[in-house]
Amino acid sequence: MNKIVDKEYFSENVVRLVVEAPLIAKARRAGHFVIVRAGAKGERIPLTIAGADTAKGTIDLVVQAVGTSSRKICALERGEFLTDVVGPLGQATHIEKVGTVVCAGGGVGVAPLYPIVEAMHEAGNRVIVVMAARTKELVIMEKQMKAASDEVIIMTDDGSYGAKGLVTDGIESILQREKIDLCVTIGPAVMMKFVSLLTQKHGIPAVASLNTIMVDGTGMCGACRVTVGGRTKFVCIDGPEFDAHQVDFNEMITRLKAYSN
């Protein structure tokens, strides 16, 4: 049992939970995720760790209420408990000093991007964050991103905040003024696909986190199969991060739509 010690609403359907998990907080690195369960018969939900405080022994989880299980987790209040929090799992982000790193996030994908922004900045990189959302009300973690990076560019579909446009428009604006040495992207699959195409066009190395397709989180269910460089990979154990230029995003998008009806 893991106690929820704090809760914050980023928007109507997106909450940040601060959860007691001292061993995970101590061991986790940028890019790691956990498996969360609410209730003895609850569904296993993989969530990327959005932050940690080793002194307090807590981790941050950002959850979007979409289905029954995620809504149940989002409904938990301070002082209540998650039945299980297992981790850290997956492969950590490769962090090194490369120069200028653009971290591009869309929607709730901004949350798992945050530890990577922190780690890349601490490694001595110039870090520029491009955050995208449909509208101003859905922009999350702006304050945290500004504190952890050199610059933040905000894009909204409707132009209600920041500049009007997509993540790729924000990246293009950076390319017009300076060289980008690496791009890290997390968000909807279609967004990552076009970030991959743009960076490939300009010869920029890119890493994409495919955490949205995970289910079981241990490599047993096979639901997170993706094709990377012509070979089958499991996101939960081989990733969740891969060379974006090697990912078959069309296949991934098709798989994500399998049960949309």
Short mmCIF file of C-alpha atoms in Angstrom, two decimals:
data_model
loop_
_atom_site.label_atom_id
_atom_site.label_comp_id
_atom_site.label_asym_id
_atom_site.label_seq_id
_atom_site.Cartn_x
_atom_site.Cartn_y
_atom_site.Cartn_z
CA MET A 1 0.00 0.00 0.00
CA ASN A 2 1.34 3.42 -0.98
CA LYS A 3 -0.08 6.54 0.62
CA ILE A 4 -1.03 9.61 -1.39
CA VAL A 5 0.47 12.57 0.46
CA ASP A 6 -0.54 15.33 -1.97
CA LYS A 7 -2.82 15.92 -4.92
CA GLU A 8 -2.97 18.72 -7.49
CA TYR A 9 -5.33 19.27 -10.40
CA PHE A 10 -3.57 20.37 -13.59
CA SER A 11 -6.91 20.45 -15.41
CA GLU A 12 -10.37 18.96 -14.96
CA ASN A 13 -9.22 15.48 -16.00
CA VAL A 14 -5.49 15.56 -15.24
CA VAL A 15 -4.14 15.23 -11.70
CA ARG A 16 -0.71 15.03 -10.09
CA LEU A 17 -0.41 12.57 -7.24
CA VAL A 18 2.51 12.66 -4.82
CA VAL A 19 2.90 9.08 -3.59
CA GLU A 20 4.99 7.58 -0.79
CA ALA A 21 7.48 5.18 -2.39
CA PRO A 22 10.92 5.74 -0.81
CA LEU A 23 12.74 2.83 -2.48
CA ILE A 24 11.43 3.79 -5.92
CA ALA A 25 12.26 7.46 -5.33
CA LYS A 26 15.83 6.50 -4.50
CA ALA A 27 16.34 4.12 -7.43
CA ARG A 28 14.45 5.83 -10.24
CA ARG A 29 16.11 7.68 -13.11
CA ALA A 30 14.69 9.80 -15.91
CA GLY A 31 12.57 7.66 -18.23
CA HIS A 32 11.60 5.00 -15.69
CA PHE A 33 7.97 4.05 -15.09
CA VAL A 34 5.91 2.21 -12.47
CA ILE A 35 2.91 -0.09 -12.52
CA VAL A 36 0.03 1.20 -10.39
CA ARG A 37 -3.06 -0.58 -9.16
CA ALA A 38 -6.04 0.84 -7.26
CA GLY A 39 -7.97 -1.92 -5.52
CA ALA A 40 -7.26 -5.63 -5.10
CA LYS A 41 -8.88 -6.36 -8.47
CA GLY A 42 -7.74 -3.15 -10.11
CA GLU A 43 -6.29 -2.93 -13.59
CA ARG A 44 -2.52 -2.60 -13.95
CA ILE A 45 -1.73 0.92 -15.15
CA PRO A 46 1.80 1.84 -16.36
CA LEU A 47 2.71 5.45 -15.50
CA THR A 48 6.01 7.19 -16.19
CA ILE A 49 7.51 8.76 -13.07
CA ALA A 50 7.14 12.53 -13.46
CA GLY A 51 9.44 13.44 -10.57
CA ALA A 52 10.80 12.28 -7.23
CA ASP A 53 11.91 13.64 -3.86
CA THR A 54 14.44 11.31 -2.26
CA ALA A 55 14.45 13.29 1.01
CA LYS A 56 10.69 12.86 1.42
CA GLY A 57 10.63 9.42 -0.19
CA THR A 58 7.95 10.33 -2.71
CA ILE A 59 7.36 10.09 -6.44
CA ASP A 60 5.12 12.19 -8.68
CA LEU A 61 2.58 10.55 -10.96
CA VAL A 62 0.50 12.50 -13.47
CA VAL A 63 -2.71 10.72 -14.42
CA GLN A 64 -5.31 11.58 -17.05
CA ALA A 65 -8.83 10.34 -16.34
CA VAL A 66 -9.80 8.45 -19.49
CA GLY A 67 -11.25 5.06 -18.58
CA THR A 68 -12.64 3.35 -15.49
CA SER A 69 -9.28 2.54 -13.86
CA SER A 70 -7.62 5.91 -14.48
CA ARG A 71 -10.73 7.70 -13.19
CA LYS A 72 -10.62 5.58 -10.03
CA ILE A 73 -6.98 6.56 -9.47
CA CYS A 74 -7.70 10.23 -10.14
CA ALA A 75 -10.56 10.15 -7.62
CA LEU A 76 -8.24 9.15 -4.75
CA GLU A 77 -7.61 11.89 -2.20
CA ARG A 78 -4.77 12.82 0.17
CA GLY A 79 -4.41 10.19 2.88
CA GLU A 80 -5.84 7.39 0.73
CA PHE A 81 -3.77 4.57 -0.71
CA LEU A 82 -2.81 2.98 -4.01
CA THR A 83 -2.89 -0.80 -3.62
CA ASP A 84 0.36 -1.34 -5.53
CA VAL A 85 3.15 0.77 -6.98
CA VAL A 86 5.82 -1.42 -8.60
CA GLY A 87 9.06 -0.14 -10.10
CA PRO A 88 11.15 1.49 -11.29
CA LEU A 89 10.73 -0.34 -14.60
CA GLY A 90 11.97 0.09 -18.16
CA GLN A 91 15.24 1.45 -19.49
CA ALA A 92 16.37 4.84 -18.20
CA THR A 93 16.96 7.74 -20.58
CA HIS A 94 20.52 7.98 -21.89
CA ILE A 95 21.75 11.30 -20.52
CA GLU A 96 24.92 13.01 -21.76
CA LYS A 97 26.14 16.45 -22.75
CA VAL A 98 25.53 16.90 -26.47
CA GLY A 99 24.88 20.64 -26.82
CA THR A 100 21.39 21.96 -27.51
CA VAL A 101 18.58 19.56 -26.66
CA VAL A 102 14.98 20.22 -27.67
CA CYS A 103 12.42 18.40 -25.52
CA ALA A 104 9.05 18.33 -27.28
CA GLY A 105 5.94 17.27 -25.39
CA GLY A 106 2.27 17.12 -26.26
CA GLY A 107 -0.63 17.06 -23.81
CA VAL A 108 -0.02 14.84 -20.78
CA GLY A 109 3.24 13.75 -22.42
CA VAL A 110 4.75 16.89 -20.92
CA ALA A 111 4.75 15.23 -17.46
CA PRO A 112 7.09 12.28 -18.23
CA LEU A 113 9.25 14.70 -20.24
CA TYR A 114 10.00 16.76 -17.12
CA PRO A 115 12.59 14.42 -15.48
CA ILE A 116 14.40 14.22 -18.82
CA VAL A 117 14.50 18.02 -19.08
CA GLU A 118 15.94 18.18 -15.55
CA ALA A 119 18.57 15.51 -16.23
CA MET A 120 19.61 16.93 -19.59
CA HIS A 121 20.01 20.39 -18.07
CA GLU A 122 21.98 19.06 -15.11
CA ALA A 123 24.31 17.33 -17.60
CA GLY A 124 25.25 20.74 -18.97
CA ASN A 125 23.07 20.91 -22.08
CA ARG A 126 21.18 23.94 -23.33
CA VAL A 127 17.61 22.69 -23.03
CA ILE A 128 14.70 24.18 -24.94
CA VAL A 129 11.23 22.84 -24.16
CA VAL A 130 8.42 22.93 -26.71
CA MET A 131 5.06 22.24 -25.07
CA ALA A 132 1.85 21.77 -27.03
CA ALA A 133 -1.81 21.51 -26.06
CA ARG A 134 -5.17 21.97 -27.73
CA THR A 135 -5.98 25.04 -25.66
CA LYS A 136 -4.63 27.18 -22.80
CA GLU A 137 -6.54 25.24 -20.12
CA LEU A 138 -4.72 22.03 -21.08
CA VAL A 139 -1.17 23.41 -20.76
CA ILE A 140 0.47 21.72 -17.77
CA MET A 141 3.70 22.10 -15.78
CA GLU A 142 4.74 25.38 -17.39
CA LYS A 143 6.27 26.72 -14.16
CA GLN A 144 8.26 23.53 -13.53
CA MET A 145 9.56 23.43 -17.11
CA LYS A 146 10.69 27.05 -16.99
CA ALA A 147 12.61 26.38 -13.78
CA ALA A 148 14.37 23.32 -15.23
CA SER A 149 15.27 24.55 -18.72
CA ASP A 150 16.81 27.46 -20.62
CA GLU A 151 13.70 28.32 -22.63
CA VAL A 152 10.08 27.23 -22.95
CA ILE A 153 8.01 27.61 -26.12
CA ILE A 154 4.28 27.00 -25.80
CA MET A 155 2.08 26.08 -28.75
CA THR A 156 -1.70 25.78 -28.71
CA ASP A 157 -3.95 24.51 -31.49
CA ASP A 158 -6.36 27.43 -31.09
CA GLY A 159 -3.77 30.12 -30.30
CA SER A 160 -5.33 30.82 -26.90
CA TYR A 161 -1.89 30.75 -25.25
CA GLY A 162 1.67 31.02 -26.52
CA ALA A 163 1.87 30.72 -30.30
CA LYS A 164 -0.76 29.13 -32.51
CA GLY A 165 0.39 25.89 -34.07
CA LEU A 166 1.78 22.43 -33.42
CA VAL A 167 4.90 21.10 -31.70
CA THR A 168 6.60 20.87 -35.09
CA ASP A 169 5.98 24.59 -35.67
CA GLY A 170 7.78 25.32 -32.40
CA ILE A 171 10.74 23.15 -33.42
CA GLU A 172 10.86 24.85 -36.83
CA SER A 173 11.09 28.24 -35.11
CA ILE A 174 14.15 27.06 -33.20
CA LEU A 175 15.77 25.68 -36.35
CA GLN A 176 15.51 29.10 -37.96
CA ARG A 177 17.86 30.58 -35.37
CA GLU A 178 20.16 27.83 -34.05
CA LYS A 179 21.47 24.29 -34.39
CA ILE A 180 19.73 21.46 -32.54
CA ASP A 181 21.92 18.55 -31.47
CA LEU A 182 19.21 16.23 -30.12
CA CYS A 183 15.42 16.08 -29.88
CA VAL A 184 13.49 14.10 -27.28
CA THR A 185 9.74 13.76 -27.80
CA ILE A 186 6.86 12.36 -25.74
CA GLY A 187 3.18 12.66 -26.57
CA PRO A 188 0.50 11.30 -28.89
CA ALA A 189 1.85 8.86 -31.47
CA VAL A 190 0.87 11.04 -34.42
CA MET A 191 2.71 13.99 -32.88
CA MET A 192 5.85 11.94 -32.35
CA LYS A 193 5.61 10.66 -35.93
CA PHE A 194 5.76 14.17 -37.35
CA VAL A 195 8.51 15.23 -34.94
CA SER A 196 10.44 12.20 -36.20
CA LEU A 197 9.88 13.16 -39.85
CA LEU A 198 10.92 16.78 -39.22
CA THR A 199 14.10 15.90 -37.34
CA GLN A 200 15.00 13.25 -39.91
CA LYS A 201 14.61 15.86 -42.65
CA HIS A 202 17.10 18.13 -40.87
CA GLY A 203 19.49 15.37 -39.82
CA ILE A 204 18.82 15.79 -36.09
CA PRO A 205 19.05 12.68 -33.85
CA ALA A 206 15.72 12.07 -32.13
CA VAL A 207 14.46 9.89 -29.30
CA ALA A 208 10.77 9.05 -28.83
CA SER A 209 9.15 7.60 -25.73
CA LEU A 210 6.41 5.15 -26.67
CA ASN A 211 4.95 4.73 -23.17
CA THR A 212 1.35 5.33 -24.32
CA ILE A 213 1.12 1.84 -25.85
CA MET A 214 2.12 -0.10 -22.71
CA VAL A 215 -0.38 -2.31 -20.85
CA ASP A 216 1.15 -5.02 -18.65
CA GLY A 217 4.55 -3.38 -18.27
CA THR A 218 6.56 -6.60 -17.83
CA GLY A 219 6.84 -7.95 -21.38
CA MET A 220 4.30 -10.74 -20.86
CA CYS A 221 1.16 -9.47 -22.61
CA GLY A 222 2.80 -8.46 -25.89
CA ALA A 223 0.40 -5.54 -26.38
CA CYS A 224 3.26 -3.03 -26.63
CA ARG A 225 4.94 -4.65 -29.63
CA VAL A 226 6.46 -2.10 -31.97
CA THR A 227 8.72 -2.36 -34.98
CA VAL A 228 12.00 -0.51 -34.56
CA GLY A 229 14.56 -0.72 -37.33
CA GLY A 230 12.66 -3.64 -38.85
CA ARG A 231 12.79 -5.68 -35.63
CA THR A 232 10.04 -6.34 -33.08
CA LYS A 233 10.58 -4.67 -29.72
CA PHE A 234 8.56 -4.56 -26.51
CA VAL A 235 8.20 -0.98 -25.27
CA CYS A 236 8.03 -1.94 -21.59
CA ILE A 237 11.29 -3.90 -21.41
CA ASP A 238 13.30 -2.70 -24.43
CA GLY A 239 12.16 0.92 -24.04
CA PRO A 240 10.12 2.95 -23.50
CA GLU A 241 12.53 5.15 -25.51
CA PHE A 242 13.80 4.37 -29.00
CA ASP A 243 15.50 6.05 -31.92
CA ALA A 244 12.51 7.91 -33.34
CA HIS A 245 13.76 7.58 -36.90
CA GLN A 246 13.68 3.78 -36.62
CA VAL A 247 10.13 3.48 -35.20
CA ASP A 248 7.30 2.34 -37.48
CA PHE A 249 4.80 4.93 -36.25
CA ASN A 250 2.13 3.95 -38.79
CA GLU A 251 2.04 0.43 -37.33
CA MET A 252 1.96 1.82 -33.79
CA ILE A 253 -0.91 4.19 -34.59
CA THR A 254 -2.88 1.34 -36.15
CA ARG A 255 -2.37 -0.81 -33.04
CA LEU A 256 -3.47 2.02 -30.75
CA LYS A 257 -6.72 2.28 -32.73
CA ALA A 258 -7.47 -1.46 -32.53
CA TYR A 259 -10.07 -1.12 -29.77
CA SER A 260 -11.20 2.47 -30.37
CA ASN A 261 -14.78 1.45 -31.13
#
